[in-house]
Structures are given as structure tokens and as C-alpha cells.
Coordinates of C-alpha atoms in Angstrom, one line a residue:
M1 CA 92.5 93.0 120.6
K2 CA 93.8 90.7 117.9
K3 CA 97.6 90.6 117.8
E4 CA 97.7 90.7 114.0
N5 CA 95.5 93.9 114.0
R6 CA 97.6 95.4 116.7
D7 CA 100.8 94.8 114.8
M8 CA 99.4 96.2 111.5
A9 CA 98.0 99.2 113.4
L10 CA 101.4 100.0 115.0
K11 CA 103.3 99.8 111.7
T12 CA 100.7 102.1 110.1
L13 CA 100.5 104.5 113.0
N14 CA 104.3 104.8 113.1
Y15 CA 104.4 105.4 109.3
L16 CA 101.8 108.2 109.6
C17 CA 102.7 109.8 112.9
N18 CA 106.3 109.2 113.9
G19 CA 108.3 112.3 113.1
S20 CA 105.1 114.4 112.5
Q21 CA 104.3 117.7 114.3
I22 CA 100.9 118.6 115.8
E23 CA 99.9 121.3 113.3
G24 CA 96.4 122.3 114.4
V25 CA 92.8 121.4 115.3
I26 CA 89.7 121.3 113.1
F27 CA 86.8 122.9 114.8
H28 CA 84.2 120.4 113.6
G29 CA 84.4 117.5 116.0
L30 CA 87.8 117.1 117.5
R31 CA 90.3 116.4 114.8
V32 CA 94.0 117.0 115.3
L33 CA 96.1 117.8 112.2
L34 CA 99.5 116.3 111.8
S35 CA 102.3 117.4 109.4
E36 CA 103.9 115.0 106.9
N37 CA 107.2 113.5 108.1
E38 CA 110.4 112.3 106.5
N39 CA 109.0 108.7 106.1
N40 CA 105.8 109.6 104.2
W41 CA 106.1 113.1 102.6
H42 CA 106.8 111.6 99.2
R43 CA 103.7 109.4 99.2
I44 CA 101.0 111.3 101.2
D45 CA 99.3 114.1 99.4
G46 CA 96.5 114.7 101.8
Q47 CA 96.0 115.6 105.5
I48 CA 97.0 113.2 108.2
S49 CA 94.6 113.6 111.1
I50 CA 93.5 112.0 114.4
N51 CA 89.8 112.1 115.0
I52 CA 89.2 111.9 118.8
E53 CA 85.8 110.7 120.1
S54 CA 86.9 109.8 123.6
G55 CA 88.8 111.1 126.6
I56 CA 92.4 112.4 126.4
K57 CA 95.0 113.2 128.9
V58 CA 98.6 114.5 128.7
F59 CA 101.1 112.7 131.0
Q60 CA 104.5 114.1 131.8
S61 CA 106.1 110.7 131.0
M62 CA 104.9 107.3 129.8
P63 CA 102.7 105.7 132.4
E64 CA 103.9 102.3 133.7
T65 CA 100.5 100.7 133.1
D66 CA 97.5 101.5 130.9
P67 CA 95.1 103.8 132.7
E68 CA 91.6 102.4 133.2
S69 CA 89.1 103.9 130.8
N70 CA 87.0 105.2 133.7
E71 CA 90.1 107.1 135.1
I72 CA 90.2 109.3 132.0
R73 CA 87.5 111.9 132.2
N74 CA 85.7 112.8 129.0
L75 CA 86.3 116.5 128.6
D76 CA 84.0 118.8 126.8
W77 CA 85.2 120.0 123.4
V78 CA 86.6 123.3 124.6
E79 CA 88.7 121.7 127.4
S80 CA 90.0 119.1 124.9
A81 CA 90.8 121.7 122.3
K82 CA 92.7 123.8 124.8
I83 CA 94.9 120.8 125.8
L84 CA 95.6 120.0 122.1
C85 CA 96.4 123.7 121.3
D86 CA 99.0 123.7 124.0
L87 CA 100.7 120.8 122.1
R88 CA 101.0 122.7 118.8
L89 CA 104.2 122.2 116.9
K90 CA 105.4 119.5 119.2
K91 CA 107.0 116.6 117.5
I92 CA 105.8 113.0 117.8
V93 CA 108.8 110.6 118.3
D94 CA 107.0 107.4 119.0
V95 CA 103.6 105.8 118.9
K96 CA 102.4 103.0 121.2
L97 CA 99.2 101.1 121.7
G98 CA 97.7 99.6 124.9
Q99 CA 98.2 95.9 125.4
E100 CA 94.6 94.8 125.9
T101 CA 92.7 97.9 124.9
P102 CA 93.6 100.1 121.8
H103 CA 94.6 103.1 123.9
L104 CA 96.7 105.4 121.7
Y105 CA 99.9 106.9 123.1
L106 CA 101.7 109.7 121.2
I107 CA 105.1 110.2 122.7
L108 CA 106.4 113.7 122.1
Q109 CA 110.0 114.9 121.8
S110 CA 109.4 116.9 125.0
G111 CA 108.9 113.7 126.9
E112 CA 105.1 114.3 127.3
V113 CA 102.7 111.5 126.3
V114 CA 99.3 112.2 124.8
F115 CA 97.0 109.4 125.9
I116 CA 93.8 108.8 123.9
N117 CA 91.3 106.4 125.4
G118 CA 90.7 103.5 123.1
H119 CA 87.7 101.9 124.8
H120 CA 84.1 102.5 124.0
D121 CA 81.2 100.0 124.0
K122 CA 79.3 101.4 121.0
F123 CA 81.5 103.8 119.0
E124 CA 85.0 104.2 117.5
S125 CA 87.2 106.0 120.1
W126 CA 89.7 107.4 117.7
Q127 CA 90.8 107.2 114.1
V128 CA 94.1 108.1 112.4
E129 CA 93.7 108.6 108.7
V130 CA 94.8 110.5 105.6
Q131 CA 92.0 112.7 104.2
N132 CA 91.9 114.0 100.6
N133 CA 94.8 111.9 99.4
T134 CA 95.1 112.4 95.7
L135 CA 96.2 108.8 95.3
E136 CA 92.6 107.6 95.6
N137 CA 93.5 103.9 95.5
E138 CA 95.6 104.2 98.6
V139 CA 93.7 104.3 101.9
F140 CA 95.4 104.9 105.2
L141 CA 93.1 104.4 108.2
V142 CA 93.5 102.9 111.7
A143 CA 90.4 102.9 113.9
A144 CA 89.8 101.8 117.6
C145 CA 86.6 99.8 117.3
P146 CA 84.0 98.8 119.9
G147 CA 84.9 95.6 121.6
D148 CA 88.5 96.8 122.1
D149 CA 89.8 95.9 118.7
L150 CA 91.4 97.7 115.8
A151 CA 90.5 98.1 112.1
V152 CA 93.3 98.9 109.6
W153 CA 93.3 99.9 106.0
V154 CA 96.7 100.5 104.5
P155 CA 98.7 99.7 101.3
E156 CA 100.3 96.3 101.7
D157 CA 103.9 97.6 101.2
I158 CA 103.7 99.7 104.4
L159 CA 103.3 96.4 106.4
E160 CA 106.5 94.8 104.9

């Protein structure tokens, strides 16, 4: 994972997610809906969401090392949705990325940590984005790409 991409992704993810609450799940694919937060409510006029295409796990606290991708079982849609529904209305207080692999960690106010596997050989493992933003010239998207890298689209001023 390129350091520059990781740094841009972390700034963008914190802008979009830090302070947000888990509001719901869309039942087409596995998409988690997040609330706006005090950092972005004035600028985002769309839906912040996390599209999950890989394994997830909830830890009671931050793991000391990144789990290996093969340690995180790919759950079926129903199992994953149940886990995410149990997290409803919990507040995200920090966001972290794996060091070598773009694993996504959402640290909750409760101390729990939502881990989303960031490794896949052929597909994007997860994407955090703003959908239906009325400011059409502003794109907010972070994606975990095949090859353990990140792609980031964000207005330049967010990275300052």
C-alpha cells in the first residue's frame, strides 16, 4: 500500500466517519449507512455509506496486530447484517487502516472495533463514499483495491 494513498485515505475516512453513528443497512448488497457528523454536516448533502464486499468481525478492543485475511471468515449476508444491526446507533470515534493491507478499523465509543477485511485478489473489499451528494462536482470515495492498495477521490481542501 502506497504511503501517500494511505495518508489521503485516513484523512478522508476520518472526515466522513469520525463522529458518525451507524444508522442502518441497505438490503441490496451489504451497505452500512452512517449519519453526518459535526465535521461534515455543512458540506455533505448525501448519504455516507460503507459498501462491504469482504469479511467483517467485531473485536471487543483494538487487536494488537492486523488479523490475517484468512483468519476472518466470510460470512453470508444474513450473518453479516445481524452483526451490523447489533451496532446500530453506535458512534464511531476513530478510524484506522492496516499497515500493509487496507484493512478498515472503525473504533466505536463503546470500545468495540469493527474490522473490515481489506484484502482481495480480484475485487474491491470495501468502499466508503457519499452517494447522492447534491454538490455533484464533489466526489468523496475511498476504496480498498486489489493488490492491497487504496484509491481515493476527495476535494483537495479535505487533505489540507
